[in-house]
Coordinates of C-alpha atoms in Angstrom, one line a residue:
Chain A
M1 CA 27.2 3.4 24.7
P2 CA 28.1 5.7 21.8
S3 CA 25.2 6.8 19.6
I4 CA 24.3 5.0 16.6
R5 CA 25.7 7.7 14.4
S6 CA 29.2 7.0 15.6
Q7 CA 29.2 3.2 15.4
T8 CA 30.5 1.5 12.3
Y9 CA 28.3 -0.6 10.3
E10 CA 30.5 -3.6 11.3
E11 CA 30.0 -3.0 15.0
R12 CA 26.3 -2.7 14.5
S13 CA 26.3 -5.9 12.5
V14 CA 27.5 -7.9 15.6
K15 CA 24.6 -6.6 17.8
H16 CA 21.7 -6.9 15.3
K17 CA 19.7 -10.1 16.1
N18 CA 17.6 -10.1 12.9
A19 CA 19.3 -12.2 10.2
A20 CA 18.4 -9.8 7.2
A21 CA 19.7 -6.7 9.2
K22 CA 22.7 -8.5 10.1
A23 CA 23.6 -9.5 6.7
L24 CA 22.8 -5.9 5.3
L25 CA 25.2 -4.3 7.6
Q26 CA 27.8 -7.0 7.1
T27 CA 27.4 -6.4 3.4
M28 CA 27.8 -2.8 3.7
A29 CA 30.9 -3.2 5.7
R30 CA 32.4 -5.8 3.4
K31 CA 31.7 -3.9 0.1
S32 CA 32.1 -0.3 1.6
T33 CA 28.9 0.8 0.3
N34 CA 25.6 2.2 1.7
L35 CA 23.9 2.5 -1.7
C36 CA 20.7 1.0 -2.5
L37 CA 19.4 1.0 -6.1
S38 CA 15.9 1.5 -6.5
I39 CA 14.8 0.0 -9.8
D40 CA 11.7 1.0 -11.2
V41 CA 11.5 -0.5 -14.7
T42 CA 8.7 -2.4 -16.4
S43 CA 10.7 -5.3 -18.3
K44 CA 12.4 -8.3 -17.0
E45 CA 15.4 -7.8 -19.4
S46 CA 16.0 -4.3 -18.3
L47 CA 15.6 -5.1 -14.7
L48 CA 18.3 -7.9 -15.0
R49 CA 20.5 -5.8 -17.1
I50 CA 20.7 -2.8 -15.0
T51 CA 21.1 -5.1 -11.8
D52 CA 23.8 -6.9 -13.4
A53 CA 25.6 -3.6 -14.3
V54 CA 25.2 -1.9 -11.0
G55 CA 25.1 -5.0 -8.7
P56 CA 28.9 -4.5 -7.6
S57 CA 28.4 -1.1 -6.2
I58 CA 25.2 -1.7 -3.9
C59 CA 24.6 -3.4 -0.8
L60 CA 20.7 -3.7 -1.6
L61 CA 18.6 -3.8 -4.5
K62 CA 14.9 -2.1 -4.1
T63 CA 12.2 -3.6 -6.4
H64 CA 8.7 -2.9 -7.3
I65 CA 8.2 -6.3 -8.5
D66 CA 4.5 -5.7 -9.5
I67 CA 5.4 -3.3 -12.1
V68 CA 7.4 -5.8 -14.3
E69 CA 5.2 -6.8 -17.4
D70 CA 6.8 -10.1 -18.0
F71 CA 7.4 -11.1 -14.3
D72 CA 7.8 -14.8 -14.0
Q73 CA 9.5 -17.3 -11.6
D74 CA 12.6 -17.2 -13.7
L75 CA 13.0 -13.5 -13.0
I76 CA 13.1 -14.2 -9.2
E77 CA 15.6 -17.1 -9.7
R78 CA 17.9 -14.8 -11.9
L79 CA 17.6 -11.8 -9.4
Q80 CA 18.7 -14.3 -6.6
K81 CA 21.5 -15.5 -8.6
L82 CA 22.8 -11.8 -9.2
A83 CA 22.4 -11.2 -5.6
Q84 CA 24.7 -14.0 -4.9
V85 CA 27.2 -13.3 -7.6
H86 CA 27.3 -9.4 -6.7
D87 CA 26.8 -9.8 -3.1
F88 CA 23.8 -7.6 -2.2
L89 CA 20.4 -8.2 -0.6
I90 CA 16.8 -7.8 -1.9
F91 CA 14.2 -5.2 -0.6
E92 CA 10.8 -5.5 -2.2
D93 CA 9.5 -2.0 -1.6
R94 CA 5.8 -3.4 -1.4
K95 CA 4.5 -0.6 1.0
F96 CA 2.1 -3.0 2.7
A97 CA -0.9 -1.0 3.9
D98 CA -3.8 -3.4 4.7
I99 CA -5.2 -5.0 7.9
G100 CA -3.2 -8.0 9.2
N101 CA -5.2 -10.9 7.8
T102 CA -4.8 -9.2 4.2
V103 CA -1.0 -8.6 4.4
T104 CA -0.4 -12.2 5.6
H105 CA -1.8 -13.3 2.2
Q106 CA -0.1 -10.5 0.1
Y107 CA 3.4 -11.1 1.7
G108 CA 3.4 -15.0 1.5
S109 CA 1.1 -16.0 -1.2
G110 CA -0.1 -14.9 -4.8
P111 CA 2.0 -14.9 -7.9
F112 CA 5.0 -12.9 -6.2
K113 CA 5.4 -14.7 -2.9
I114 CA 7.5 -11.8 -1.7
A115 CA 8.6 -13.2 1.6
S116 CA 10.3 -16.2 -0.2
W117 CA 12.9 -13.8 -1.9
A118 CA 12.9 -10.6 -0.4
H119 CA 15.2 -10.2 2.5
I120 CA 13.4 -6.9 3.6
T121 CA 10.1 -5.5 2.9
N122 CA 8.4 -2.3 4.1
A123 CA 4.9 -1.5 5.7
H124 CA 2.9 1.6 6.4
V125 CA 1.8 1.8 10.0
I126 CA -1.7 3.5 9.0
P127 CA -3.8 0.4 9.6
G128 CA -2.4 -0.2 13.1
P129 CA -0.2 -2.6 14.9
G130 CA -2.3 -5.5 13.3
I131 CA -0.2 -5.0 10.1
I132 CA 3.0 -5.9 11.9
A133 CA 1.4 -8.9 13.3
G134 CA 0.1 -10.1 10.0
L135 CA 3.4 -9.9 8.3
A136 CA 5.3 -11.1 11.3
R137 CA 3.5 -14.3 10.8
V138 CA 5.2 -15.0 7.6
G139 CA 8.4 -13.1 7.9
V140 CA 9.6 -14.1 11.2
P141 CA 9.9 -17.9 10.6
L142 CA 12.1 -16.9 7.4
G143 CA 14.5 -14.5 9.2
R144 CA 13.0 -11.7 7.1
G145 CA 13.2 -8.0 8.2
L146 CA 10.5 -5.2 8.1
L147 CA 10.9 -1.5 7.7
L148 CA 8.2 0.7 8.8
L149 CA 7.5 3.9 6.7
A150 CA 7.8 6.5 9.3
E151 CA 8.4 9.4 6.9
M152 CA 8.3 9.8 2.9
S153 CA 10.1 12.0 0.3
G154 CA 7.0 13.4 -1.6
A155 CA 5.7 16.8 -1.3
G156 CA 2.6 17.1 1.1
T157 CA 3.2 13.7 2.7
L158 CA 1.3 13.3 5.8
A159 CA 3.9 10.9 7.2
R160 CA 5.4 13.7 9.6
G161 CA 5.2 14.8 13.2
E162 CA 2.8 12.7 15.5
Y163 CA 2.4 10.2 12.7
T164 CA 6.1 9.5 12.7
Q165 CA 6.3 9.4 16.4
E166 CA 3.5 6.9 16.3
S167 CA 5.4 4.7 13.9
L168 CA 8.4 4.8 16.3
R169 CA 6.2 3.8 19.2
M170 CA 4.8 0.8 17.2
A171 CA 8.1 -0.5 16.2
R172 CA 9.5 -0.4 20.0
T173 CA 6.2 -2.0 21.1
S174 CA 6.7 -4.7 18.3
R175 CA 10.4 -5.2 19.6
K176 CA 9.0 -6.2 23.1
S177 CA 6.5 -8.7 21.5
E178 CA 7.6 -12.4 21.7
A179 CA 6.0 -13.2 18.3
E180 CA 7.4 -10.1 16.4
K181 CA 10.8 -9.7 18.3
D182 CA 13.5 -8.2 16.2
F183 CA 11.4 -8.4 12.9
V184 CA 10.9 -4.6 12.7
V185 CA 14.6 -3.7 11.9
G186 CA 14.3 0.1 11.0
F187 CA 12.6 2.7 9.1
I188 CA 12.1 4.4 5.8
A189 CA 12.8 8.0 7.1
M190 CA 14.5 11.2 6.3
G191 CA 16.6 11.2 9.4
R192 CA 17.2 9.4 12.6
I193 CA 13.6 9.8 14.0
E194 CA 14.5 7.8 17.3
E195 CA 16.9 10.5 18.5
G196 CA 15.8 12.8 21.2
G197 CA 12.5 12.6 22.7
S198 CA 11.7 10.2 25.6
Q199 CA 13.8 7.2 25.3
N200 CA 13.5 4.5 27.9
Q201 CA 16.5 2.7 29.5
E202 CA 15.1 -0.4 27.7
D203 CA 15.4 1.3 24.5
A204 CA 19.1 2.4 25.0
D205 CA 20.5 -0.6 23.0
E206 CA 18.1 -0.4 20.2
D207 CA 19.5 -0.2 16.6
F208 CA 17.1 1.0 13.8
L209 CA 18.3 0.8 10.3
I210 CA 17.3 4.2 8.5
L211 CA 16.8 3.8 4.8
T212 CA 16.2 7.1 2.9
P213 CA 14.7 7.7 -0.6
G214 CA 14.9 10.7 -2.5
V215 CA 18.6 11.0 -2.9
G216 CA 20.1 12.9 -5.8
L217 CA 23.2 14.4 -6.7
D218 CA 21.9 16.3 -9.9
V219 CA 18.3 17.0 -9.7
K220 CA 15.9 18.9 -7.1
G221 CA 12.4 17.1 -7.9
D222 CA 10.1 15.6 -10.3
A223 CA 6.6 16.6 -11.8
L224 CA 4.7 14.3 -9.4
G225 CA 6.0 15.9 -6.2
Q226 CA 9.3 13.7 -5.5
Q227 CA 12.0 15.8 -3.7
Y228 CA 15.7 15.2 -3.7
R229 CA 18.5 15.5 -1.2
T230 CA 22.3 14.7 -1.4
P231 CA 24.1 11.9 0.3
D232 CA 25.8 14.3 2.5
Q233 CA 22.7 15.6 3.8
V234 CA 21.2 12.3 4.2
I235 CA 24.1 10.2 5.8
L236 CA 26.2 12.8 7.4
E237 CA 23.7 15.6 8.5
S238 CA 20.6 13.5 9.1
G239 CA 22.4 10.3 10.2
C240 CA 20.8 7.9 8.0
D241 CA 22.2 4.5 7.2
V242 CA 21.3 3.8 3.5
I243 CA 20.8 5.9 0.6
I244 CA 18.2 4.8 -2.0
V245 CA 19.0 6.2 -5.5
G246 CA 17.0 5.5 -8.7
R247 CA 16.8 7.1 -11.8
G248 CA 19.9 9.1 -11.0
I249 CA 21.7 6.1 -11.6
Y250 CA 20.2 4.4 -14.6
A251 CA 18.7 7.3 -16.5
S252 CA 21.3 6.4 -19.2
N253 CA 20.7 3.2 -21.0
D254 CA 24.5 2.7 -21.4
V255 CA 26.0 0.1 -18.9
A256 CA 29.5 2.0 -18.4
E257 CA 27.5 5.2 -17.6
M258 CA 25.3 3.4 -15.2
Q259 CA 28.3 1.8 -13.6
R260 CA 30.1 5.2 -13.6
Q261 CA 27.0 6.9 -11.8
A262 CA 26.5 3.9 -9.4
E263 CA 30.2 4.3 -8.2
R264 CA 29.8 8.0 -7.9
Y265 CA 26.7 7.6 -5.6
K266 CA 28.7 4.8 -3.7
A267 CA 31.7 7.0 -3.1
A268 CA 29.6 10.1 -2.0
G269 CA 27.5 7.9 0.4
W270 CA 30.4 6.1 1.8
N271 CA 32.6 9.3 2.3
A272 CA 29.8 10.8 4.0
Y273 CA 29.6 7.7 6.3
L274 CA 33.5 7.9 7.0
E275 CA 33.1 11.6 8.0
R276 CA 30.3 10.7 10.3
I277 CA 32.1 8.0 12.2
G278 CA 35.3 10.1 12.4
R279 CA 37.4 8.1 9.9
K280 CA 37.6 10.4 6.9
T281 CA 41.1 10.1 5.3
Chain B
M1 CA -30.3 20.8 -1.5
P2 CA -31.4 17.8 0.6
S3 CA -28.4 16.1 2.3
I4 CA -26.8 13.1 0.7
R5 CA -28.3 10.9 3.4
S6 CA -31.8 11.5 2.3
Q7 CA -31.2 11.2 -1.6
T8 CA -31.8 8.1 -3.4
Y9 CA -28.9 6.1 -5.2
E10 CA -30.8 6.7 -8.3
E11 CA -31.1 10.5 -7.8
R12 CA -27.2 10.7 -6.9
S13 CA -26.6 8.5 -10.1
V14 CA -28.0 11.2 -12.2
K15 CA -25.7 13.9 -11.0
H16 CA -22.4 11.9 -10.7
K17 CA -19.9 12.7 -13.5
N18 CA -17.6 10.0 -13.0
A19 CA -18.6 6.8 -15.2
A20 CA -17.7 4.4 -12.6
A21 CA -19.6 6.2 -9.7
K22 CA -22.5 6.6 -12.0
A23 CA -22.6 3.2 -12.9
L24 CA -22.4 1.9 -9.4
L25 CA -25.0 4.0 -8.2
Q26 CA -27.2 2.8 -11.2
T27 CA -26.5 -0.8 -10.4
M28 CA -27.4 -0.4 -6.7
A29 CA -30.6 1.2 -7.6
R30 CA -31.3 -1.5 -10.3
K31 CA -30.5 -4.5 -8.2
S32 CA -31.7 -2.9 -4.9
T33 CA -28.4 -3.8 -3.2
N34 CA -25.6 -1.9 -1.4
L35 CA -23.6 -5.0 -0.6
C36 CA -20.1 -5.3 -1.9
L37 CA -18.5 -8.8 -1.5
S38 CA -15.0 -8.7 -0.3
I39 CA -13.2 -11.9 -1.6
D40 CA -10.0 -12.8 0.0
V41 CA -9.3 -16.3 -1.4
T42 CA -6.0 -17.4 -2.9
S43 CA -7.2 -19.7 -5.8
K44 CA -8.8 -18.8 -8.9
E45 CA -11.2 -21.6 -8.9
S46 CA -12.5 -20.6 -5.7
L47 CA -12.7 -16.9 -6.5
L48 CA -14.7 -17.8 -9.4
R49 CA -17.0 -20.1 -7.8
I50 CA -17.9 -17.8 -4.9
T51 CA -18.4 -14.7 -7.3
D52 CA -20.7 -16.8 -9.5
A53 CA -22.7 -17.8 -6.3
V54 CA -22.9 -14.4 -4.7
G55 CA -23.0 -12.3 -7.8
P56 CA -26.7 -11.7 -8.1
S57 CA -26.7 -10.2 -4.5
I58 CA -24.0 -7.6 -5.0
C59 CA -23.5 -4.2 -6.7
L60 CA -19.6 -4.5 -6.3
L61 CA -16.8 -7.2 -6.1
K62 CA -13.8 -6.3 -4.0
T63 CA -10.7 -8.2 -5.0
H64 CA -7.1 -8.5 -3.6
I65 CA -5.9 -9.8 -7.0
D66 CA -2.2 -10.2 -5.8
I67 CA -3.2 -13.0 -3.4
V68 CA -4.4 -15.3 -6.0
E69 CA -1.6 -18.0 -6.5
D70 CA -2.7 -19.0 -10.0
F71 CA -3.5 -15.6 -11.3
D72 CA -3.6 -15.4 -15.2
Q73 CA -5.2 -13.3 -17.8
D74 CA -8.0 -15.9 -18.1
L75 CA -9.1 -15.2 -14.4
I76 CA -9.6 -11.7 -15.4
E77 CA -11.8 -12.4 -18.5
R78 CA -13.8 -14.6 -16.4
L79 CA -14.4 -12.2 -13.8
Q80 CA -15.1 -9.6 -16.2
K81 CA -17.9 -11.9 -17.8
L82 CA -19.3 -12.9 -14.3
A83 CA -19.6 -9.0 -13.9
Q84 CA -21.6 -8.6 -16.9
V85 CA -23.7 -11.8 -16.3
H86 CA -24.6 -10.8 -12.7
D87 CA -24.5 -7.2 -13.3
F88 CA -22.0 -5.8 -10.8
L89 CA -18.8 -3.6 -10.9
I90 CA -15.2 -4.7 -9.8
F91 CA -13.1 -2.8 -7.1
E92 CA -9.4 -3.8 -6.7
D93 CA -8.6 -3.0 -3.1
R94 CA -5.0 -2.3 -3.9
K95 CA -4.5 0.3 -1.3
F96 CA -1.9 2.2 -3.4
A97 CA 0.5 4.0 -1.1
D98 CA 3.5 5.1 -3.1
I99 CA 4.7 8.3 -4.8
G100 CA 3.0 9.3 -8.0
N101 CA 5.6 8.0 -10.5
T102 CA 5.5 4.5 -9.0
V103 CA 1.7 4.1 -8.6
T104 CA 1.3 5.2 -12.2
H105 CA 3.2 1.9 -13.0
Q106 CA 1.5 -0.1 -10.5
Y107 CA -1.9 0.9 -11.7
G108 CA -1.5 0.6 -15.4
S109 CA 1.5 -2.0 -15.9
G110 CA 2.8 -5.2 -14.4
P111 CA 1.1 -8.7 -14.6
F112 CA -2.2 -7.3 -13.2
K113 CA -2.8 -4.2 -15.2
I114 CA -5.3 -3.1 -12.6
A115 CA -6.6 0.0 -14.5
S116 CA -7.8 -2.1 -17.4
W117 CA -10.4 -4.1 -15.7
A118 CA -11.0 -2.6 -12.1
H119 CA -13.7 0.2 -12.3
I120 CA -12.8 1.3 -8.9
T121 CA -9.6 1.2 -6.9
N122 CA -8.3 2.9 -3.7
A123 CA -5.3 4.8 -2.3
H124 CA -4.0 5.9 0.9
V125 CA -3.4 9.7 1.1
I126 CA -0.2 9.2 3.3
P127 CA 2.1 10.0 0.4
G128 CA 0.4 13.2 -0.4
P129 CA -1.3 14.7 -3.4
G130 CA 1.3 13.1 -5.9
I131 CA -0.3 9.8 -5.4
I132 CA -3.8 11.1 -6.9
A133 CA -2.0 12.8 -9.9
G134 CA -0.1 9.7 -10.6
L135 CA -3.2 7.4 -10.7
A136 CA -5.3 10.0 -12.5
R137 CA -2.8 10.0 -15.4
V138 CA -3.9 6.2 -15.9
G139 CA -7.5 6.1 -14.5
V140 CA -9.0 9.4 -15.9
P141 CA -8.8 8.4 -19.5
L142 CA -10.4 5.2 -18.7
G143 CA -13.3 6.5 -16.8
R144 CA -12.2 4.8 -13.6
G145 CA -12.9 6.0 -10.0
L146 CA -10.7 6.4 -7.1
L147 CA -11.6 6.0 -3.3
L148 CA -9.4 7.6 -0.8
L149 CA -8.7 5.7 2.4
A150 CA -9.8 8.2 5.0
E151 CA -10.6 5.7 8.0
M152 CA -9.9 2.2 8.4
S153 CA -11.5 -0.6 10.5
G154 CA -8.7 -2.1 12.4
A155 CA -7.7 -1.5 16.0
G156 CA -5.2 1.2 16.4
T157 CA -5.5 2.6 13.1
L158 CA -3.8 6.1 12.5
A159 CA -6.5 7.0 10.0
R160 CA -8.5 9.1 12.1
G161 CA -9.0 12.6 13.1
E162 CA -6.8 15.2 11.3
Y163 CA -5.5 12.5 9.1
T164 CA -9.2 11.9 8.0
Q165 CA -9.8 15.6 7.6
E166 CA -6.6 15.8 5.5
S167 CA -7.9 13.1 3.1
L168 CA -11.1 15.1 2.7
R169 CA -9.2 18.2 1.8
M170 CA -7.1 16.4 -0.6
A171 CA -10.3 15.1 -2.4
R172 CA -11.8 18.6 -2.5
T173 CA -8.6 20.1 -3.9
S174 CA -8.4 17.1 -6.6
R175 CA -12.1 17.7 -7.6
K176 CA -11.1 21.3 -8.5
S177 CA -8.0 20.1 -10.5
E178 CA -8.5 20.1 -14.2
A179 CA -6.5 16.9 -14.8
E180 CA -8.1 14.9 -12.0
K181 CA -11.5 16.2 -11.9
D182 CA -14.4 13.8 -10.8
F183 CA -11.6 11.1 -10.5
V184 CA -12.0 10.9 -6.6
V185 CA -15.3 9.5 -6.3
G186 CA -15.4 8.9 -2.5
F187 CA -13.8 7.3 0.5
I188 CA -13.3 4.2 2.4
A189 CA -14.6 5.4 5.7
M190 CA -16.7 4.4 8.8
G191 CA -19.2 7.3 8.3
R192 CA -19.9 10.6 6.5
I193 CA -16.5 12.3 6.9
E194 CA -17.7 15.2 4.8
E195 CA -20.6 16.1 7.2
G196 CA -20.1 19.1 9.5
G197 CA -17.0 21.2 9.7
S198 CA -16.3 24.0 7.2
Q199 CA -18.2 23.2 4.1
N200 CA -17.6 25.9 1.3
Q201 CA -20.5 26.9 -0.9
E202 CA -18.6 25.3 -3.8
D203 CA -18.7 22.0 -2.1
A204 CA -22.4 22.0 -1.5
D205 CA -23.2 19.9 -4.6
E206 CA -20.4 17.4 -3.9
D207 CA -21.4 13.7 -3.6
F208 CA -18.7 11.3 -2.1
L209 CA -19.5 7.6 -2.1
I210 CA -18.8 6.1 1.3
L211 CA -17.7 2.4 1.2
T212 CA -17.3 0.8 4.6
P213 CA -15.5 -2.3 5.5
G214 CA -15.7 -4.2 8.8
V215 CA -19.3 -5.2 8.6
G216 CA -20.7 -8.2 10.3
L217 CA -23.9 -9.7 11.5
D218 CA -22.6 -12.4 13.6
V219 CA -19.0 -11.5 14.9
K220 CA -17.2 -8.8 16.6
G221 CA -13.6 -9.1 15.7
D222 CA -10.7 -11.2 14.6
A223 CA -7.3 -12.0 16.1
L224 CA -5.4 -9.4 14.1
G225 CA -7.3 -6.5 15.1
Q226 CA -10.3 -6.3 12.6
Q227 CA -13.5 -4.9 14.4
Y228 CA -17.1 -5.4 12.9
R229 CA -20.2 -3.3 12.9
T230 CA -23.6 -4.1 11.7
P231 CA -25.4 -3.0 8.4
D232 CA -27.9 -0.8 10.4
Q233 CA -25.0 0.9 12.3
V234 CA -23.1 1.6 8.9
I235 CA -25.8 2.5 6.6
L236 CA -28.5 4.2 8.8
E237 CA -26.7 5.5 11.7
S238 CA -23.3 6.5 10.0
G239 CA -24.9 7.4 6.5
C240 CA -22.4 5.2 4.5
D241 CA -23.4 4.1 1.1
V242 CA -22.1 0.4 0.7
I243 CA -21.3 -2.3 3.1
I244 CA -18.2 -4.5 2.4
V245 CA -18.6 -8.0 3.7
G246 CA -16.2 -10.8 3.3
R247 CA -15.9 -14.0 5.5
G248 CA -19.4 -13.5 6.9
I249 CA -20.7 -14.6 3.5
Y250 CA -18.4 -17.3 2.2
A251 CA -17.2 -18.8 5.6
S252 CA -19.2 -21.9 4.4
N253 CA -18.2 -23.7 1.4
D254 CA -21.7 -24.5 0.4
V255 CA -23.1 -22.5 -2.4
A256 CA -26.6 -22.3 -1.1
E257 CA -25.3 -21.3 2.2
M258 CA -23.1 -18.5 0.6
Q259 CA -26.3 -17.3 -1.2
R260 CA -28.4 -17.3 1.8
Q261 CA -25.9 -15.3 3.8
A262 CA -25.4 -12.7 0.7
E263 CA -29.2 -12.4 0.6
R264 CA -29.4 -11.8 4.4
Y265 CA -26.7 -9.1 4.1
K266 CA -28.3 -7.6 1.2
A267 CA -31.7 -7.3 2.9
A268 CA -30.1 -5.8 6.0
G269 CA -28.1 -3.3 4.0
W270 CA -31.1 -2.3 1.9
N271 CA -33.6 -2.1 4.6
A272 CA -31.2 0.1 6.5
Y273 CA -31.0 2.3 3.3
L274 CA -34.8 2.2 2.8
E275 CA -35.3 3.5 6.5
R276 CA -32.5 6.2 6.1
I277 CA -34.2 7.6 2.9
G278 CA -37.7 7.4 4.8
R279 CA -39.2 4.7 2.6
K280 CA -39.3 1.8 4.8
T281 CA -42.4 -0.2 4.2

């Protein structure tokens, strides 16, 4: 079996059993994009305006729904409509981080009802495997996918080394659980954390999506410790699957400029991918 | 200087410079309670009903505001009123876990505006020190207090050992920062994590509040990995300051029974504290 790095998104979509992961890989192949827009704005109008502008360039929209001042159900419905029109999936970057019983409520209930509209969400492994069990109760029946935070992009993060390996072990254990099977679809990480180390025979056909934040073409960092790498470093060198880009795309308020930046990141990410799979023209 | 374990809550309240920590310690001394009610219900009416019933027995109410289906501004106002009437503080158990720029928005903005009403909140240290900086921007001007999650109560948690020590180092570094000074008031932990180890001379007068979840008098655990200890184990043996109790108090829907359970936990926690400071009658 060729390594994940040399397989196409399309080939991988055929094998993935999780509905959200399969749809994401299909979308990436269909639209020729591995770009995820990270949208951190606090007004509904701004969120919808940027999403509508950039939607054609992305495979995935990453939201922080809890920072939107005028959140309401109408926002969700319009986001879902934009996702259909522009053909992308939605990833709520909730970073669940509580015990199982609590995250069950946080994922399925409350004003946001994240599980009802977000194809993908993510969780820290710090509380232990109960967090996956708690989220799986809600997400599995809906065909949702979960990413574990194995690494982070901020300065001084503790998500490294043994912690990262522990998140990998937790993902593999979850894959073997009947109730959680296929729910963990990958990681937030800076590289292919599953490569090397002790891979069992039964893990040989595993396929984890690696989504990577902290991607920028023009800047190196911000005042609160965020650090940036280029799409080439992330997709080609580190073998990740999706680049997550935020302020680099919508820093300007001008729609044409946003679209230009989105297309620039889309092209950079896709060219790095083509080179990785040996199809660079 | 006598160890924190042998000082009274009142003595400690005098020295604490953070407004929220000072108020909490004063409330504990005034009401003779180290009981925090953890309320995990999904309806506004139920949240207010339980809080009104149990309010007289507690020093602190711990909320998960994002699981309340019919959340609105009226809920916040009524909670604040109950906090005044029954004399307790509010702790939103948000478990922030993102990079600095994101948590700034999550803490101060969005539908919940947590910083505007929660005296205390908490954060994971996994993203690195930028998370404290991001929260401090919002919380310091309001006199709010932050707890770092140094340990957790679920089975298989990764918050242990070196991770716990790293959270302690981060808290101590933050105390020395001009912008964050006094903002980190303590930890969510299973014991006095600052005891032993290498304590610098300059740390000798530090006073961290230790709030401890997973406290129960009747049960040992749940299906999702939560584990329980008694108030004696937590306050007397482990030297923690506040016991966090949830379903053990409001499992019954009957107001009189909730009040009976709350008084039972209050007495158990307070007796353990009196014995610890050598004042058991």
